[in-house]
Coordinates of C-alpha atoms in Angstrom, one line a residue:
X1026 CA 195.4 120.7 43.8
X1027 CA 196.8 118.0 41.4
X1028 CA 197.5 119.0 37.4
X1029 CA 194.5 118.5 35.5
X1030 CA 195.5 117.9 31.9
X1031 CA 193.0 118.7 29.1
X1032 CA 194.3 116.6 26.4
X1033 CA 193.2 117.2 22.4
X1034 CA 192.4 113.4 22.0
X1035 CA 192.0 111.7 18.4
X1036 CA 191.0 108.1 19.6
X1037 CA 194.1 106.2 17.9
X1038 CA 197.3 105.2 19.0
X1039 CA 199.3 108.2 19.9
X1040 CA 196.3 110.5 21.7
X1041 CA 195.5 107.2 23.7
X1042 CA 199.2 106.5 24.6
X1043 CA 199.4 110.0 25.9
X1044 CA 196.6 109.2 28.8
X1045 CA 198.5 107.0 31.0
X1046 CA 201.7 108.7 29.7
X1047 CA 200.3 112.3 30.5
X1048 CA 198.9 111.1 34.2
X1049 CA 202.5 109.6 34.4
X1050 CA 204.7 112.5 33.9
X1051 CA 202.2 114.8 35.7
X1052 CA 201.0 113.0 38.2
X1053 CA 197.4 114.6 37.6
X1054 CA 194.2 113.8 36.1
X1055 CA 193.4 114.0 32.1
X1056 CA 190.3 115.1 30.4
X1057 CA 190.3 113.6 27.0
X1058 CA 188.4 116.0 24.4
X1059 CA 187.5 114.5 20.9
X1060 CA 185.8 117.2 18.3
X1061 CA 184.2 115.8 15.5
X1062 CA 185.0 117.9 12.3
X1063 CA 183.4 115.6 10.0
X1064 CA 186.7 113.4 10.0
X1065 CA 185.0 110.5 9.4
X1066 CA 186.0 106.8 11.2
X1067 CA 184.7 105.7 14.1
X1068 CA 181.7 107.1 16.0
X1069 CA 182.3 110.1 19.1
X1070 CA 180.7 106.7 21.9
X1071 CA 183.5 104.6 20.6
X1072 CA 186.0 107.4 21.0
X1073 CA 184.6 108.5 24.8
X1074 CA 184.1 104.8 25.6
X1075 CA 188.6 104.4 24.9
X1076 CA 189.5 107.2 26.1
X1077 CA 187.9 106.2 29.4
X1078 CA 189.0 102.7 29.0
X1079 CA 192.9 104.0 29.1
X1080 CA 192.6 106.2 31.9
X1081 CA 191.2 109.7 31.5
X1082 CA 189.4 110.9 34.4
X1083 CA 186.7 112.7 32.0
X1084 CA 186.4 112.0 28.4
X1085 CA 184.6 115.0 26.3
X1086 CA 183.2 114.4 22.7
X1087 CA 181.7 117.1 20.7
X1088 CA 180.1 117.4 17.6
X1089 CA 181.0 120.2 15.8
X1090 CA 180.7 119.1 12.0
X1091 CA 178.0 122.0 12.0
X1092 CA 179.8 124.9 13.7
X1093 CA 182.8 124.1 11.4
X1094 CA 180.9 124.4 8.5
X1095 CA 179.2 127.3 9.4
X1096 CA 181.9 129.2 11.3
X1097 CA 184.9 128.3 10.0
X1098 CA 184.4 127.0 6.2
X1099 CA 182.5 129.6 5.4
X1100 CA 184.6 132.6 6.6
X1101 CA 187.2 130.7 4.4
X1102 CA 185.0 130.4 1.1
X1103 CA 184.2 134.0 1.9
X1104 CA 187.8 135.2 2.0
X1105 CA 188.4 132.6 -1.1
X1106 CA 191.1 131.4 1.3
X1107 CA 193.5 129.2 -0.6
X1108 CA 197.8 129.7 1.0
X1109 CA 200.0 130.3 -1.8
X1110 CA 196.4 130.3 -4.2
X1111 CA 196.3 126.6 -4.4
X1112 CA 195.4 125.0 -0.6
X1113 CA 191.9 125.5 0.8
X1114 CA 193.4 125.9 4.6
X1115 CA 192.1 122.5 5.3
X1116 CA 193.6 121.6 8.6
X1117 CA 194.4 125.2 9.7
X1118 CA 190.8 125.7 10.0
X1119 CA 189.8 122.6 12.4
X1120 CA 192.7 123.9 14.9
X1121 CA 191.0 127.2 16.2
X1122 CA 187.9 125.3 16.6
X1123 CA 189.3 122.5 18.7
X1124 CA 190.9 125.3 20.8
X1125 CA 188.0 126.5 21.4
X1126 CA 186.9 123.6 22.5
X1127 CA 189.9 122.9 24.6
X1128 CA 189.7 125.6 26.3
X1129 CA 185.8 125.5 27.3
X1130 CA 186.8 121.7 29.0
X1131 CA 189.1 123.6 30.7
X1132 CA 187.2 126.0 32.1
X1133 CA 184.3 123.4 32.9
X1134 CA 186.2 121.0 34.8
X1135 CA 189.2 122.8 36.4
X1136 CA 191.8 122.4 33.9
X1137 CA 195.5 123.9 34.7
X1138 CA 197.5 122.6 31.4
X1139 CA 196.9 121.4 27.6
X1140 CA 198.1 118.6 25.5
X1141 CA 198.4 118.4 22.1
X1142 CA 200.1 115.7 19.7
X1143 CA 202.4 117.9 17.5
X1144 CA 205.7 117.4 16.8
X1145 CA 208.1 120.2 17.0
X1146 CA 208.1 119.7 12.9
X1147 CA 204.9 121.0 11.9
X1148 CA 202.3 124.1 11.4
X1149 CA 200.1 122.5 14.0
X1150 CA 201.9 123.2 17.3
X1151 CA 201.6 127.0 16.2
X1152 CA 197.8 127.0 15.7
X1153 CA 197.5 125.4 19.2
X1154 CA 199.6 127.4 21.1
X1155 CA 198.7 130.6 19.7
X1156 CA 195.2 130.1 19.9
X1157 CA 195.2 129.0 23.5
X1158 CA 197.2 131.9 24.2
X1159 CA 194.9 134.1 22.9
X1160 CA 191.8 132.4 24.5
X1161 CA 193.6 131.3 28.0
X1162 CA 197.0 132.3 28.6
X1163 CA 197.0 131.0 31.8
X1164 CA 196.7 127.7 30.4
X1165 CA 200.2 125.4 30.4
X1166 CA 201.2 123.4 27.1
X1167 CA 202.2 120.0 27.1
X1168 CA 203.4 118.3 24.1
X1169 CA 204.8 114.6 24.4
X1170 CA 205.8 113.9 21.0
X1171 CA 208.3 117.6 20.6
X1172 CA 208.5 118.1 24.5
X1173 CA 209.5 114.0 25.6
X1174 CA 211.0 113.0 21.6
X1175 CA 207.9 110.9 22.0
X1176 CA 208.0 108.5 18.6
X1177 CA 205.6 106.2 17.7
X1178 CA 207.9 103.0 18.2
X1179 CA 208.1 104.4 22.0
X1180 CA 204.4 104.6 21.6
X1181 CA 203.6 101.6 20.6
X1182 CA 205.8 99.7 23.2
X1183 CA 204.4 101.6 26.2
X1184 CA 200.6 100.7 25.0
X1185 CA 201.7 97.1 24.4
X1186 CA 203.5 97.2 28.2
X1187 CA 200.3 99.1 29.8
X1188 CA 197.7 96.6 28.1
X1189 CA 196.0 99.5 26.2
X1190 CA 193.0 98.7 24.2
X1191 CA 194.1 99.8 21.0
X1192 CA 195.2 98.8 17.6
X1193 CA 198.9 99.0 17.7
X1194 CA 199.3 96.8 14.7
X1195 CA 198.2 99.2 11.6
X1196 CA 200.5 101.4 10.3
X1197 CA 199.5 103.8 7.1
X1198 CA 202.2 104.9 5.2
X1199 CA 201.0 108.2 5.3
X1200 CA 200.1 110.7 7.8
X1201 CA 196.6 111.7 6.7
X1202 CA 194.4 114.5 8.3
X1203 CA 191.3 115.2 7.4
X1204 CA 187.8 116.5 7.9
X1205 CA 184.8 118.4 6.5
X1206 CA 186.4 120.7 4.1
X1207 CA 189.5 118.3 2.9
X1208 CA 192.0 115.7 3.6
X1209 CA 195.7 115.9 3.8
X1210 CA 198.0 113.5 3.0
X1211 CA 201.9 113.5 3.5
X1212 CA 205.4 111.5 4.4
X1213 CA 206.3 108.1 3.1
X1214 CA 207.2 107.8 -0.6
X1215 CA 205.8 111.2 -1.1
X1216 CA 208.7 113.0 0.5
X1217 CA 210.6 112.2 -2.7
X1218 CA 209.4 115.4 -4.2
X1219 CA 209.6 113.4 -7.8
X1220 CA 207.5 110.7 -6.8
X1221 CA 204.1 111.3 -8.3
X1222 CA 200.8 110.4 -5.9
X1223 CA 199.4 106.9 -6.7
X1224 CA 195.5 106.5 -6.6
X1225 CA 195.7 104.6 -2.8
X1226 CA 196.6 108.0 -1.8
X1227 CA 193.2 109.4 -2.8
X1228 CA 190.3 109.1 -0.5
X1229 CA 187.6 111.5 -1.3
X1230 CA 188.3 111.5 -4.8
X1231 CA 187.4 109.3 -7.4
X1232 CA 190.1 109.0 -10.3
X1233 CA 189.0 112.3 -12.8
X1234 CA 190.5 110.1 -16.0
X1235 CA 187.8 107.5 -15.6
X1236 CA 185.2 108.2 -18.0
X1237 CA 182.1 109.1 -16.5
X1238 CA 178.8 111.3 -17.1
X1239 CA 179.4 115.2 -16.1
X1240 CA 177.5 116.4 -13.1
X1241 CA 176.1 119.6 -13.0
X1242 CA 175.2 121.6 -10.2
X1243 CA 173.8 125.4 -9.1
X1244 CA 174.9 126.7 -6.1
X1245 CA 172.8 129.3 -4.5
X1246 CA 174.6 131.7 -2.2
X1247 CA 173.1 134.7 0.0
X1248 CA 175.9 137.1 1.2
X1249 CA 178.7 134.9 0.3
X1250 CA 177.1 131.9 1.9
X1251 CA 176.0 128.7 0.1
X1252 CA 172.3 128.2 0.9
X1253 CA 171.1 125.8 -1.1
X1254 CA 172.3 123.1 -3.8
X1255 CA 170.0 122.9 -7.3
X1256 CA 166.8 124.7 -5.7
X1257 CA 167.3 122.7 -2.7
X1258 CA 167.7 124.7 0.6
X1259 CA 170.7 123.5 2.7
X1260 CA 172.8 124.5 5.8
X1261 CA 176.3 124.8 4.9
X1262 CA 177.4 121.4 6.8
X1263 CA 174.9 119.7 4.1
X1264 CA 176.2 122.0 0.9
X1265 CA 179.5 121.0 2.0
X1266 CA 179.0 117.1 2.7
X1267 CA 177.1 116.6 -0.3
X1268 CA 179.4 118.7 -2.8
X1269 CA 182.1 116.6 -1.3
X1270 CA 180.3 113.5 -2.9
X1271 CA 179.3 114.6 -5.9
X1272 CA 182.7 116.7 -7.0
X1273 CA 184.1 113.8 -5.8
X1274 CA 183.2 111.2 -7.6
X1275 CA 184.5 113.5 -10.9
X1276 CA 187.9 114.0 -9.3
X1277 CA 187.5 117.7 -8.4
X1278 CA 190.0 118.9 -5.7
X1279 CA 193.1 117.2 -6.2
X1280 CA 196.2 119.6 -5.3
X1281 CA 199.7 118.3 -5.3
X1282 CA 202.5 121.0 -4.4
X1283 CA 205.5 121.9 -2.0
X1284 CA 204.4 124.2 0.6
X1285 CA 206.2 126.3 2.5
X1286 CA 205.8 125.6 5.8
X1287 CA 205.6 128.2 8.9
X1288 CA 208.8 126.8 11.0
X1289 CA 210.6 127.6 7.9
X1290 CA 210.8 124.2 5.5
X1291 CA 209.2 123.7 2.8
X1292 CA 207.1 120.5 2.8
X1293 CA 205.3 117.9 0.3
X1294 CA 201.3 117.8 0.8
X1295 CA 198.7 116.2 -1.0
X1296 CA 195.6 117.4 -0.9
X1297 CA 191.7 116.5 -1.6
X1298 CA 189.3 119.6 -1.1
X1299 CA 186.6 118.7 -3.9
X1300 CA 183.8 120.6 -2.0
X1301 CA 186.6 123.7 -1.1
X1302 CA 187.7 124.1 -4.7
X1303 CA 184.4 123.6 -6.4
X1304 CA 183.0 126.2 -4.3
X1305 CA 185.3 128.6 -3.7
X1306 CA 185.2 128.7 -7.8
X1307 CA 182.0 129.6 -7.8
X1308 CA 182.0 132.0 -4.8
X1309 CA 184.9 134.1 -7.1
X1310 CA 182.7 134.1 -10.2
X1311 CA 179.5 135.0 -8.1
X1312 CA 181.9 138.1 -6.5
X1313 CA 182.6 138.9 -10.3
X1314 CA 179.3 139.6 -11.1
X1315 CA 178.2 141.2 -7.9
X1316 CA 180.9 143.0 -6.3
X1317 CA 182.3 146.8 -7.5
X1318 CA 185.9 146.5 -9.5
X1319 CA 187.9 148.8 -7.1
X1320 CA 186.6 147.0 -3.9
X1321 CA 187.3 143.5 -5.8
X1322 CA 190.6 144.3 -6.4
X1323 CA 191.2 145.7 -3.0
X1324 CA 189.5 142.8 -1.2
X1325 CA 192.2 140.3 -3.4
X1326 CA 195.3 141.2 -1.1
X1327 CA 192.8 141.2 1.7
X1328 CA 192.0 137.4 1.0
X1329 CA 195.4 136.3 0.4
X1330 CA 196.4 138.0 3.7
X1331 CA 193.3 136.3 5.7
X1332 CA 194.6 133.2 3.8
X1333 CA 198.2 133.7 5.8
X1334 CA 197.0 134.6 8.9
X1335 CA 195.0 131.6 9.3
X1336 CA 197.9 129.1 7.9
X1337 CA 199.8 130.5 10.4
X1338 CA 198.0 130.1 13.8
X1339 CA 196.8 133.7 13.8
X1340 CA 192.6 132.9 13.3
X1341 CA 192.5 134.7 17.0
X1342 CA 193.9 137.8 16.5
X1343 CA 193.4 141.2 16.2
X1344 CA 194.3 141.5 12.3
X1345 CA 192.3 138.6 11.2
X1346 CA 188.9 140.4 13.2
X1347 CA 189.5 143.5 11.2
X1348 CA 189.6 141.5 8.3
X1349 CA 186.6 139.8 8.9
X1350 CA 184.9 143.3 9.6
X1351 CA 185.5 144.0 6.1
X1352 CA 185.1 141.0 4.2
X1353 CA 181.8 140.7 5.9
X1354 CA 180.8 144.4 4.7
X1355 CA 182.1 143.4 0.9
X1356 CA 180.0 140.2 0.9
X1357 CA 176.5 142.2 1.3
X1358 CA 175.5 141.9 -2.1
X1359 CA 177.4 138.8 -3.1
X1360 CA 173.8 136.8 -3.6
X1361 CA 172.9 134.4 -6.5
X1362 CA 172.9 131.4 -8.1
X1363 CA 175.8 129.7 -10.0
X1364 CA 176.0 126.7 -12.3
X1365 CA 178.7 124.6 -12.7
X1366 CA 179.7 121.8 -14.4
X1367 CA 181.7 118.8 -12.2
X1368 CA 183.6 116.6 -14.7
X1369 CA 187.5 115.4 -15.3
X1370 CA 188.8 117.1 -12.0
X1371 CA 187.5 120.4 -13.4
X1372 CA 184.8 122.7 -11.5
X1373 CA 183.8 125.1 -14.2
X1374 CA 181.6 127.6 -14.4
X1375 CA 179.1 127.9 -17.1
X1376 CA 176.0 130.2 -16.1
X1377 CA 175.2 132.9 -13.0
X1378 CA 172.4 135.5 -12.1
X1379 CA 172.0 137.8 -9.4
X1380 CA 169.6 140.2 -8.5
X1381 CA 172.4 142.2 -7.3
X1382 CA 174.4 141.5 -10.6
X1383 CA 176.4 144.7 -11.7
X1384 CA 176.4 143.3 -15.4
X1385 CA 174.5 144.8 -17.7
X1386 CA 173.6 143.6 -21.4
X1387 CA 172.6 147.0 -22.8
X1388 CA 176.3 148.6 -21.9
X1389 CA 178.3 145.2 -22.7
X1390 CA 176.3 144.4 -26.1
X1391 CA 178.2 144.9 -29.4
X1392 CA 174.9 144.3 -30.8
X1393 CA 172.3 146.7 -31.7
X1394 CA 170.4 148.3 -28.6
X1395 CA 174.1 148.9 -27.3
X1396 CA 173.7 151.6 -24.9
X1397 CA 177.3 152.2 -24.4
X1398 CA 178.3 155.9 -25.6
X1399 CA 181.5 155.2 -27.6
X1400 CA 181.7 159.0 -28.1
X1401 CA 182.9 159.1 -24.4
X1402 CA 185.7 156.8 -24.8
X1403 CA 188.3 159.4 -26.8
X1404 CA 188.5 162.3 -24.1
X1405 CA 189.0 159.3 -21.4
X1406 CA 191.4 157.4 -23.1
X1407 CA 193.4 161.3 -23.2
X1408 CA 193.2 162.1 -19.7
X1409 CA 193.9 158.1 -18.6
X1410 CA 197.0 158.5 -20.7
X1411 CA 197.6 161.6 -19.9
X1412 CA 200.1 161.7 -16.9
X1413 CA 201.9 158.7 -18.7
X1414 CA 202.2 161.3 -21.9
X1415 CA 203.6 164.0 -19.7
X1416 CA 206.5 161.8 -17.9
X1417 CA 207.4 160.2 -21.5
X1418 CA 207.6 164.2 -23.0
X1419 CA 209.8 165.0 -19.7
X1420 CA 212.3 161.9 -19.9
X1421 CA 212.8 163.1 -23.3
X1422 CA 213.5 166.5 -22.7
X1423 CA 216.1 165.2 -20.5
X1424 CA 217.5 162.9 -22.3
X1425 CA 216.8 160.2 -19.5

């Protein structure tokens, strides 16, 4: 039986390239598979209509803007996922879910191998290869651009020579990724790490210095999970989609930092997560109110650790399942509503209630009706102090 390459296929220039290129150096069949994640551009016909048109044998387009929401997003504003506390996990989180994806093409029409479009540079190739070894093993990797020093010069020469119908003209100065939950920007003029970002960078953001009206907003969340937006019951897809709009348009989510990378580099990224930032604010506050101070701080190291596995290709594994186990468990009571105000780049909280809220006026009052017994407090503070006291008497008794 011939290879049958199932190919990760984006609909420009380098994914379509890697057809002919792919049935080339294989001498098989490829299975082009395009997974919308709310990325935005051109519609999943035109995409299966291309790939068809430069030679795939089967061309696969799913809409997933949904399922990445629901299942992916959400874990991450759950875990209040953000690598090194500042990135939302943007792009790590739309690679497990096009695995998946990859994979199930596989399966369906007989696929022996896999092709992604990663360079031998990036975080990407990780996430691919360690998810498909987790989901299929069997499964061969084929990367043109690290495996054949596949560039896009090379690229755009061989789709000139083959007559491919694609736009090999336009040429962004940046490499962008996005989707639902952010957008990525990187290289050109930005790799000189003192170069500051100028607005054509920005896509999903609106400049936060204009002046403008603030925008205020209550987020409703049931076990962690936004629900609904002002009153207005939503699936997470539409909480997401429309806080993207509206945080947006007041410059919320702007992130500009050197990151280290997974292969070992660090790297310059620019990102835009106004929905990610604006509610993974109000997710912490909400988890203030609700959750118990000991499990809080526990489930802290917990979130920065989910954070890392995910950066680094690890969302199928056996750590990151036990880690869901028990943020899922601490999210029980994490129910609510919380108000923010969207103005000047800024998400900031300014009101929440909860039904499960462990608050309580009568004990934090300074006013009368405080039900706090201040009488208590002396003997506490004595024993809290009091192994502290003991080691201080010793040292001195030493002389240490």
């Amino acid at each position: 039986m011939s290879e049958r390459v199932v190919l990760a296929y984006s609909g420009g220039l380098d994914t379509s390239v890697a057809i002919p290129f792919l049935a080339e150096q294989t001498g098989g069949e490829i299975i082009a598979v395009a997974v919308d994640v709310g990325q935005d551009g051109e519609d999943l016909d035109t995409i299966r209509k291309r790939a068809l048109a430069c030679g795939a044998t089967e061309s696969v387009v799913v809409d997933a803007k949904e399922e990445f929401a629901a299942d992916f997003c959400v874990p991450a504003l759950r875990a209040n996922a953000l690598y090194m506390d500042r990135y939302p996990l943007l792009s790590s989180l739309s690679r497990p879910l096009i695995v998946k994806h990859l994979v199930a093409a596989a399966r369906e029409f007989g696929g022996t191998a896999v092709s992604h479009g990663c360079t031998g540079k990036g975080n990407d190739q990780v996430r691919f290869e360690a998810g498909l070894s987790a989901l299929n093993p069997d499964l061969k990797v084929i990367a043109p651009a690290r495996d054949y020093a596949w560039t896009r010069d090379k690229a755009i020469a061989f789709a000139e020579d083959k007559g491919l119908p694609i736009d090999v003209s336009a040429k962004s100065p940046y490499s962008i990724d996005q989707n639902l939950w952010g957008r990525a920007v990187e290289t050109g003029f930005l790799e000189d790490i003192w170069n500051g970002p100028i607005e054509d960078v920005y896509s999903y953001t609106s400049d936060p210095a204009e002046p403008r009206e603030a925008d205020e907003v209550v987020i409703t969340f049931a076990s962690g999970v936004p629900v609904a937006l002002d009153g207005r019951p939503l699936t997470p897809y539409q909480v997401i989609a429309e806080l993207n709009r509206r945080a947006g348009a007041q410059g919320v989510g702007r992130i500009d930092m050197v990151e280290d990378r997974l292969v070992g580099i660090k790297s310059r990224e620019v990102y835009e997560a106004p929905a990610a930032i604006a509610l993974i604010a109000a997710h912490m506050e909400l988890e203030n109110v609700t959750v118990e101070r000991d499990l809080a701080r526990f489930k802290r190291s917990v979130d920065q650790r989910w954070g890392e596995l995910v950066y680094d290709g690890l969302w199928f594994s056996p750590l990151k399942d036990a880690l869901d186990a028990f943020i899922d468990d601490a999210q029980r009571q994490v129910s609510g509503d919380v108000r923010m105000t969207l103005h000047g780049g800024r998400a900031v909280v300014t009101g929440r209630r909860s039904d499960a809220s462990l608050y309580s006026y009568d004990l934090a009052t300074y006013d009368t009706g405080d039900a706090f017994d201040q009488s208590l407090a002396k003997g506490f503070v004595e024993l809290w102090s009091l192994p502290s006291k003991i080691a201080a008497k010793r040292d001195r008794d030493l002389g240490a």
